[in-house]
XYZ file of C-alpha atoms in Angstrom:
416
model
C -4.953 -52.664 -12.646
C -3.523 -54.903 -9.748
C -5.256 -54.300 -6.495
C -1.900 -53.108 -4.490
C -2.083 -53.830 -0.492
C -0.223 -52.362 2.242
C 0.021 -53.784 5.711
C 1.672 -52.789 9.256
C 2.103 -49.308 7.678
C 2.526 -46.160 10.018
C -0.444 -43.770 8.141
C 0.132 -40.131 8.535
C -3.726 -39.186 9.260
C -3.547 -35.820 7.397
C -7.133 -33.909 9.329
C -5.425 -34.694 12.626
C -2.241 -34.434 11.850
C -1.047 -37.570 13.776
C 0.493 -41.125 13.428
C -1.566 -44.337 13.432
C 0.100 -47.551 13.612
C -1.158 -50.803 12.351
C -2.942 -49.788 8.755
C -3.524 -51.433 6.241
C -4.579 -49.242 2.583
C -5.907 -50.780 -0.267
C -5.305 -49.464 -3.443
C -7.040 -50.494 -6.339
C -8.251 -48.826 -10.157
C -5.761 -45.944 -8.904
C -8.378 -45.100 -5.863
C -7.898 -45.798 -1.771
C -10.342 -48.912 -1.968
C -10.257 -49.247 2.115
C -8.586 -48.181 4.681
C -8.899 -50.864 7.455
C -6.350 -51.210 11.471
C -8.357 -54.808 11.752
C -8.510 -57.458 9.938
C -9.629 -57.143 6.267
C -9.795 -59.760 3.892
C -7.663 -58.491 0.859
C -8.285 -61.095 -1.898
C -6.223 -61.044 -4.759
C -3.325 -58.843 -4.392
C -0.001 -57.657 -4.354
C 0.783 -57.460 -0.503
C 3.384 -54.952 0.801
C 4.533 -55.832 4.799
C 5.735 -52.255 5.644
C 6.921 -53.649 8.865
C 5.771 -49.662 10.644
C 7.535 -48.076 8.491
C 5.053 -44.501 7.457
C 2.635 -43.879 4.383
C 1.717 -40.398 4.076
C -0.313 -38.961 1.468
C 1.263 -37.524 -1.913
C 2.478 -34.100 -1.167
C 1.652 -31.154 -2.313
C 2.975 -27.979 -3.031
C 0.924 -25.085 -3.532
C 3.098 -22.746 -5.475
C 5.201 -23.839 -8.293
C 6.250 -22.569 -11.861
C 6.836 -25.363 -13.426
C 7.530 -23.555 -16.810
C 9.548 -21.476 -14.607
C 13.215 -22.832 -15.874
C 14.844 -20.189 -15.686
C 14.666 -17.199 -13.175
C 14.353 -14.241 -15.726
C 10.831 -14.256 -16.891
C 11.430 -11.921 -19.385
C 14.093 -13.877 -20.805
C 11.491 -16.942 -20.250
C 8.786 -15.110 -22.663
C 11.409 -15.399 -25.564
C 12.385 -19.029 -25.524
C 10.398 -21.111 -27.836
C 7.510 -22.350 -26.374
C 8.982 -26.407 -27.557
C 11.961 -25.966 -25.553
C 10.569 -24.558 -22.429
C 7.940 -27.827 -22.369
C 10.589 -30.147 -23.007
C 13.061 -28.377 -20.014
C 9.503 -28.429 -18.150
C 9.249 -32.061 -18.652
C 12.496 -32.591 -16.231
C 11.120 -30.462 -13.233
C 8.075 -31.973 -13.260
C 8.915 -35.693 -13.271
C 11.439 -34.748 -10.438
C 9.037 -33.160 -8.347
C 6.601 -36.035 -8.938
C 10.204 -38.227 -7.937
C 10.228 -36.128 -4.537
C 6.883 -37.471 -3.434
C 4.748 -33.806 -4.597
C 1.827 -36.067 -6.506
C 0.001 -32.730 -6.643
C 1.520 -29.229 -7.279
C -0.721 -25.752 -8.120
C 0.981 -23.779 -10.794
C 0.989 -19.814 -9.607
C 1.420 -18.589 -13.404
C 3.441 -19.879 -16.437
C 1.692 -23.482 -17.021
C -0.921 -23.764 -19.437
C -3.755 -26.152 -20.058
C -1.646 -28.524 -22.611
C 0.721 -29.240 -20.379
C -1.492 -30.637 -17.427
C -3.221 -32.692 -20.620
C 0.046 -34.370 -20.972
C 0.300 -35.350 -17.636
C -2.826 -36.802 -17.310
C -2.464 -38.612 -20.953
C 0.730 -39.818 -20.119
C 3.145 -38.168 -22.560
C 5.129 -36.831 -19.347
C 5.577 -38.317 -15.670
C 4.818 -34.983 -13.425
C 1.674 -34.661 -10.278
C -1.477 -33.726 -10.918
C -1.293 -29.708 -12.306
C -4.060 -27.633 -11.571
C -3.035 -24.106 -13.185
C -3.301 -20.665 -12.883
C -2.475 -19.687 -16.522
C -1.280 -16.394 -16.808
C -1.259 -14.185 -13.412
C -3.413 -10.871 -14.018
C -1.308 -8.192 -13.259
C -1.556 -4.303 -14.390
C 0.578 -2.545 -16.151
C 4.102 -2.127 -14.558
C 2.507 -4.816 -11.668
C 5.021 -7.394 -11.248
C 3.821 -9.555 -13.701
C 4.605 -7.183 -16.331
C 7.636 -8.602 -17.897
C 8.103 -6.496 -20.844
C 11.154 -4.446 -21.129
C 11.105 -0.650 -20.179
C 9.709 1.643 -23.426
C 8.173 -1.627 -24.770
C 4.555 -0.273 -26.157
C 1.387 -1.057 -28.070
C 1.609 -4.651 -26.998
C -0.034 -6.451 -23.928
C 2.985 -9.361 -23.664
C 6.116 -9.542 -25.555
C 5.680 -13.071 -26.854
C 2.763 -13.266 -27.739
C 1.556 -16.134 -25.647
C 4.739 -18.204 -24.796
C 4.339 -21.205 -22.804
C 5.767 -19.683 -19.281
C 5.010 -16.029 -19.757
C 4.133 -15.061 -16.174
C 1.616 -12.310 -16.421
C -1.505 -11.222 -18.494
C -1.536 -7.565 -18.378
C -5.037 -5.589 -17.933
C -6.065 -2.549 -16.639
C -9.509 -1.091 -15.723
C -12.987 -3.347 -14.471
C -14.000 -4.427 -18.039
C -10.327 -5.329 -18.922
C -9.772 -7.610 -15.674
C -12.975 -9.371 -16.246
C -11.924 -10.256 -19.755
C -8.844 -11.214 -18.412
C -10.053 -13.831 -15.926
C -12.828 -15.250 -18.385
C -9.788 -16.186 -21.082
C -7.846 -17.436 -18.241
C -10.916 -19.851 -17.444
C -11.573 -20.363 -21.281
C -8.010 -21.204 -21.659
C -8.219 -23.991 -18.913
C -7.303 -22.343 -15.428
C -8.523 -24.299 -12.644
C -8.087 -21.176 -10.269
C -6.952 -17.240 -10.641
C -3.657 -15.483 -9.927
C -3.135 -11.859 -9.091
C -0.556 -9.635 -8.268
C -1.636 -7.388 -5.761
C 1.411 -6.514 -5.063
C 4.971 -5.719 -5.493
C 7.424 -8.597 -5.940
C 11.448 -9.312 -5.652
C 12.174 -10.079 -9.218
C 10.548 -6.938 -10.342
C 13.243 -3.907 -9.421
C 10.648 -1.109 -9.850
C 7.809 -1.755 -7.855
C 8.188 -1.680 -3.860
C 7.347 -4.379 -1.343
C 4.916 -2.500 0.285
C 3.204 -0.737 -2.268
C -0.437 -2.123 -3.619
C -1.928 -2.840 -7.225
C -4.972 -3.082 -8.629
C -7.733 -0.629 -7.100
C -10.679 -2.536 -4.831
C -12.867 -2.468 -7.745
C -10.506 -4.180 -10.125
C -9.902 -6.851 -7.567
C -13.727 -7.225 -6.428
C -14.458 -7.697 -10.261
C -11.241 -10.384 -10.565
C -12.926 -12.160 -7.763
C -16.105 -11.867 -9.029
C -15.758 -13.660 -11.963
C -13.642 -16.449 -10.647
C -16.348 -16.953 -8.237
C -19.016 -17.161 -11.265
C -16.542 -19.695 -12.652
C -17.039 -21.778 -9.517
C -13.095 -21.181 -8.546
C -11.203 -19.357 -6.604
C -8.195 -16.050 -6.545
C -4.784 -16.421 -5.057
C -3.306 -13.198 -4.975
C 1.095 -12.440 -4.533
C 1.044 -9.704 -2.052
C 3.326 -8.982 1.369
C 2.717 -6.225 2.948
C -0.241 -5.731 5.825
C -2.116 -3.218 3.282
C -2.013 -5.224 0.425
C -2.775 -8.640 2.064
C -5.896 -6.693 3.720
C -7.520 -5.479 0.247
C -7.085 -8.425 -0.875
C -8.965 -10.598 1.426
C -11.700 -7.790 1.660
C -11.925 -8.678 -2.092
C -12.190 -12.293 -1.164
C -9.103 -13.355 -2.517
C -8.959 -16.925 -1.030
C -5.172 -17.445 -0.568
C -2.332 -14.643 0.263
C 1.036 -16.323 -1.691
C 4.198 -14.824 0.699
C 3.227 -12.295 2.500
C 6.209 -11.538 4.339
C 5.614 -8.415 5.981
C 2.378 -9.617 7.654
C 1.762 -8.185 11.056
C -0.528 -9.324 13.710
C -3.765 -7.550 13.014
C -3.258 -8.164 9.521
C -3.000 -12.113 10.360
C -6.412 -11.774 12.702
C -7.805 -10.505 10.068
C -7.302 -13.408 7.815
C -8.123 -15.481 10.649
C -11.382 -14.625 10.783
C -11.975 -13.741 7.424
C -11.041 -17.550 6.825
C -8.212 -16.338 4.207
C -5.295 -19.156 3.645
C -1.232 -18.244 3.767
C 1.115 -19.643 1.539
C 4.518 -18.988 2.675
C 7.353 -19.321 0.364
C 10.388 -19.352 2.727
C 12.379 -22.170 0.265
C 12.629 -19.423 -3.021
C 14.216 -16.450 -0.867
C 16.872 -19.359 0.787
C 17.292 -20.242 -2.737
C 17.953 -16.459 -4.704
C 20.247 -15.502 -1.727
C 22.819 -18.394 -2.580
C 22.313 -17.866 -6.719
C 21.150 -14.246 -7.126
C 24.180 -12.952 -7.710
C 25.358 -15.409 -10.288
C 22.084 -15.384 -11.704
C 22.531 -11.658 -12.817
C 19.956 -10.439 -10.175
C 20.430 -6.443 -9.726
C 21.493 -5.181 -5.968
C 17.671 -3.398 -5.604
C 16.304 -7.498 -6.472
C 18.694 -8.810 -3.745
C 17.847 -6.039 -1.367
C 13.864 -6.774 -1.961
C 15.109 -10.535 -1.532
C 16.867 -10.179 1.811
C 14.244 -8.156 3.768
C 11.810 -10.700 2.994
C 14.032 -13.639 3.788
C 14.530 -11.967 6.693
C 10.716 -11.710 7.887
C 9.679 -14.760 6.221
C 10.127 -16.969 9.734
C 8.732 -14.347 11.819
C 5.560 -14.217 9.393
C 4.616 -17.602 9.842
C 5.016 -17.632 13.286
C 2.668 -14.239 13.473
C 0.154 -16.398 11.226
C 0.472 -19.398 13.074
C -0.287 -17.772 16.322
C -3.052 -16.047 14.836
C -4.926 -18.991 13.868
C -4.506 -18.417 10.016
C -4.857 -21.760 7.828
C -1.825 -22.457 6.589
C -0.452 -23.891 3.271
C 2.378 -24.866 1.376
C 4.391 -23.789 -1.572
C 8.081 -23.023 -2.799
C 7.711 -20.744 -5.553
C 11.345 -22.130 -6.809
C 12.918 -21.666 -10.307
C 15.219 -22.811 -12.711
C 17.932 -24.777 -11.516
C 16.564 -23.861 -7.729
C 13.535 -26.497 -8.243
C 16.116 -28.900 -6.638
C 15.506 -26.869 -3.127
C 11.798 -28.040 -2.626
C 12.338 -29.812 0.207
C 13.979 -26.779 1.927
C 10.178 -25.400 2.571
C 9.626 -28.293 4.835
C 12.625 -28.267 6.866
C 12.718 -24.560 7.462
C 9.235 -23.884 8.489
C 10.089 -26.098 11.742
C 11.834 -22.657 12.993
C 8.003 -21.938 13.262
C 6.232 -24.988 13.139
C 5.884 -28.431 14.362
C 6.706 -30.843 11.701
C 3.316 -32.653 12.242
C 1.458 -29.261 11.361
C 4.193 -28.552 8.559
C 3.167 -31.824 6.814
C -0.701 -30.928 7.387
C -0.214 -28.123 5.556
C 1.182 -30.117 2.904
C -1.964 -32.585 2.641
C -5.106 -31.841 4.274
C -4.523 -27.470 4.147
C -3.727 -27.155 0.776
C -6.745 -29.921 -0.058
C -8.949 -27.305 0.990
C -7.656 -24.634 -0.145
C -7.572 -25.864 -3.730
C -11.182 -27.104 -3.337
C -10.299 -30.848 -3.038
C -11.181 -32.190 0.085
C -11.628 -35.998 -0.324
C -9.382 -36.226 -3.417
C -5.992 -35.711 -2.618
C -3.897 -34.624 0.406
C -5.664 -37.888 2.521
C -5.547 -41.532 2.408
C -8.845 -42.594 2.866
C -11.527 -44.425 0.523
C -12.106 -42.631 -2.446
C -9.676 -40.510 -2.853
C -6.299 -40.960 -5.124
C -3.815 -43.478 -4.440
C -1.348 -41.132 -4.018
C 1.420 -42.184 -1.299
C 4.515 -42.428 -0.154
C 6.479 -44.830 1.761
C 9.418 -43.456 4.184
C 12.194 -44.904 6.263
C 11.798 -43.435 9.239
C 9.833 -40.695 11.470
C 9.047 -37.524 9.716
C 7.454 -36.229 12.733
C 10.844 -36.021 14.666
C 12.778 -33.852 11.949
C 11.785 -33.637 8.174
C 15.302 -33.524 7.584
C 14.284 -37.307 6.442
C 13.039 -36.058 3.635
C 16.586 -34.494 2.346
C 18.397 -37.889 2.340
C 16.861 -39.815 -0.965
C 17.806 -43.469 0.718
C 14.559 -42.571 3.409
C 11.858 -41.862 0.430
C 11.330 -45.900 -0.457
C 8.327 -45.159 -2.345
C 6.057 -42.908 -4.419
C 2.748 -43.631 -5.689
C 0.592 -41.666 -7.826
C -3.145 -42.837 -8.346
C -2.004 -46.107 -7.768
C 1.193 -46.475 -9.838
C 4.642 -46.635 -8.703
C 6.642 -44.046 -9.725
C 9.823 -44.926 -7.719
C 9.869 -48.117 -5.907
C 12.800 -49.069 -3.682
C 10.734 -51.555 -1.329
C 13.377 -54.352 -1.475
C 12.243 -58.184 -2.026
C 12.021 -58.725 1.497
C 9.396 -56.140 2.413
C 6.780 -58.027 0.457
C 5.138 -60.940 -0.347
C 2.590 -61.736 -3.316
């Protein structure tokens, strides 16, 4: 592979969350070979003169369904599982088009699918997957119609079926070890009620302590990790007395509840993008009134959340949790978090956070030597407004483990 240089770049230092001018990265065998603001004698290579314009790592987001194309997941579970990998195979290469090199599927994906990325046969970031969410029965992952008996999914294992119903200790450690066996890199739960699911509330809980201590358990035995879809204070709190690693939403957080994951060193992945997103389709979409009411009280929290979490100290990720034809909104996560949020912390959440939340410190989320070449190149200061990031003509470069997967760098900007 051709050892890929670039010089007088702007790097976004993801740990610190700050701007350092005057880099220059090496990239080379799809790896960060150096990382050098002297001089460094490059060799062979192709040279890109960046001229200050700013590198930051690949981004990632946190919470995606990628097999998520449309927003019915019941009406998901009965598509052929061909023609939900092949609509698949457009979300992902445009997320990877974005700049997200890395993206942490919260239910849906299976183990195939990352294979194909990583062979080749699609252009998408690097998966890591969740399989299907464990959820009990009538949990929000339980997608089946109402009266629908005797059978624990209606598909029978579609590619994009949301949950894996199981009840009881015995039945939720099952459930996790065929998750793992199956290829999950981590564990989803729904400890919770959700907004696409009319019959369970907000605020109620699911799963007793024992079911979720046992989910935990055996994630931990697999050397991973539980993310667990809850919002409200009492369900967020079992959940991290579980050890659930990372609370996905949580919405109706309140202070004490965000001290407590503060010092219980718990991560947050807020979601403000999706609720943005159903507002302006739900309707259209077919959404019932008690979805859209679920939808607006949690839109309506979702800023004042963060900034409880924030203020509390509570490590802080990001994800969108977008579907169907609202994948095109990713970027909205960014720019609305700044009602709460520096951009400089906003895009540290997007790097370094969620690199340690998923266990990959060193790997991804940093440029530095060793870990993946994945970059990108913008036009402009994201630290003043990630607005930047919603005009196309400012992203002039992605990179993933050192190949270009959109390249506008112009002539000019380098020499060979």
């Amino acid at each position: 592979m051709t050892r890929i240089v670039f010089r007088n770049a702007n790097l976004f230092d993801s740990p610190s969350a700050t701007l350092k001018p005057g880099a220059t990265i090496v990239v080379e065998d799809g790896m960060v070979g150096a990382v050098s603001f002297g001089q460094l004698d490059i060799g062979d290579a192709q040279v890109f003169d960046l001229a200050g314009r700013v590198v930051l790592p690949g981004l990632i987001d946190a919470h995606v369904h990628v097999t998520a194309t449309i927003p019915d997941f019941f009406k998901l579970s009965m598509l052929p599982q061909s023609l939900i990998t092949a609509q698949s195979k457009d979300i992902l290469e445009q997320m990877l088009k974005r700049g997200y090199t890395t993206v942490r599927d919260a239910g849906g994906a299976d183990s195939g699918l990352a294979q194909a990325i990583e062979l080749g046969h699609f252009a998408g970031p690097r998966l890591f997957i969740a399989g299907r969410a464990l959820t009990q029965t009538g949990g929000h992952g339980d997608s089946r119609p109402a009266f629908f008996n005797g059978m624990s999914c209606a598909c029978c294992g579609a590619v994009g079926l949301l949950g894996h119903v199981a009840d009881g200790v015995p039945e939720v450690r099952r459930a996790v070890r065929e998750e793992i066996r199956n290829g999950a890199t981590h564990i989803k739960v729904m400890a919770g009620g959700g907004i696409s699911t009319p019959n369970d509330p907000l605020d109620g809980t699911q799963y007793s302590i024992e079911e979720l201590t046992a989910i935990v358990e055996e994630a931990t035995a697999a050397k991973t990790y539980v993310m667990a879809h809850a919002y409200s204070p009492e369900a967020i709190q079992r959940a991290v007395r579980c050890g659930v690693r990372s609370i996905e939403h949580g919405n109706l957080i309140d202070m004490a509840t965000a001290q407590f994951m503060a010092e219980r060193g718990a991560y947050l992945v807020p979601t403000l993008a999706t609720y943005a997103a159903i507002e302006r389709h739900g309707k259209q979409l077919g959404w019932s009134e008690a979805m859209l009411e679920k939808t607006d009280r949690v839109k309506n929290q979702g800023i004042e959340a963060l900034k409880m979490a924030h203020a509390a100290g509570v490590k802080i990720g990001l994800g969108s949790d977008l579907l169907g034809e609202m994948h095109v909104s990713q970027y909205d996560e960014l720019k609305m978090r700044q009602a709460a949020m520096k951009p400089a912390d906003i895009l540290r959440s997007a790097t370094w956070v969620n690199s340690e939340m998923m266990n990959q410190m060193g790997r991804i989320g940093v440029i530095a030597r060793g870990a993946h070449a994945d970059l990108i190149v913008l036009d402009g200061n994201p630290l003043d407004d990630l607005s930047i990031f919603q005009d196309s003509r400012n992203l002039l470069a992605v990179m993933k483990a050192g190949q270009f997967y959109s390249n506008h760098l112009t002539q000019a900007s380098f020499t060979v």
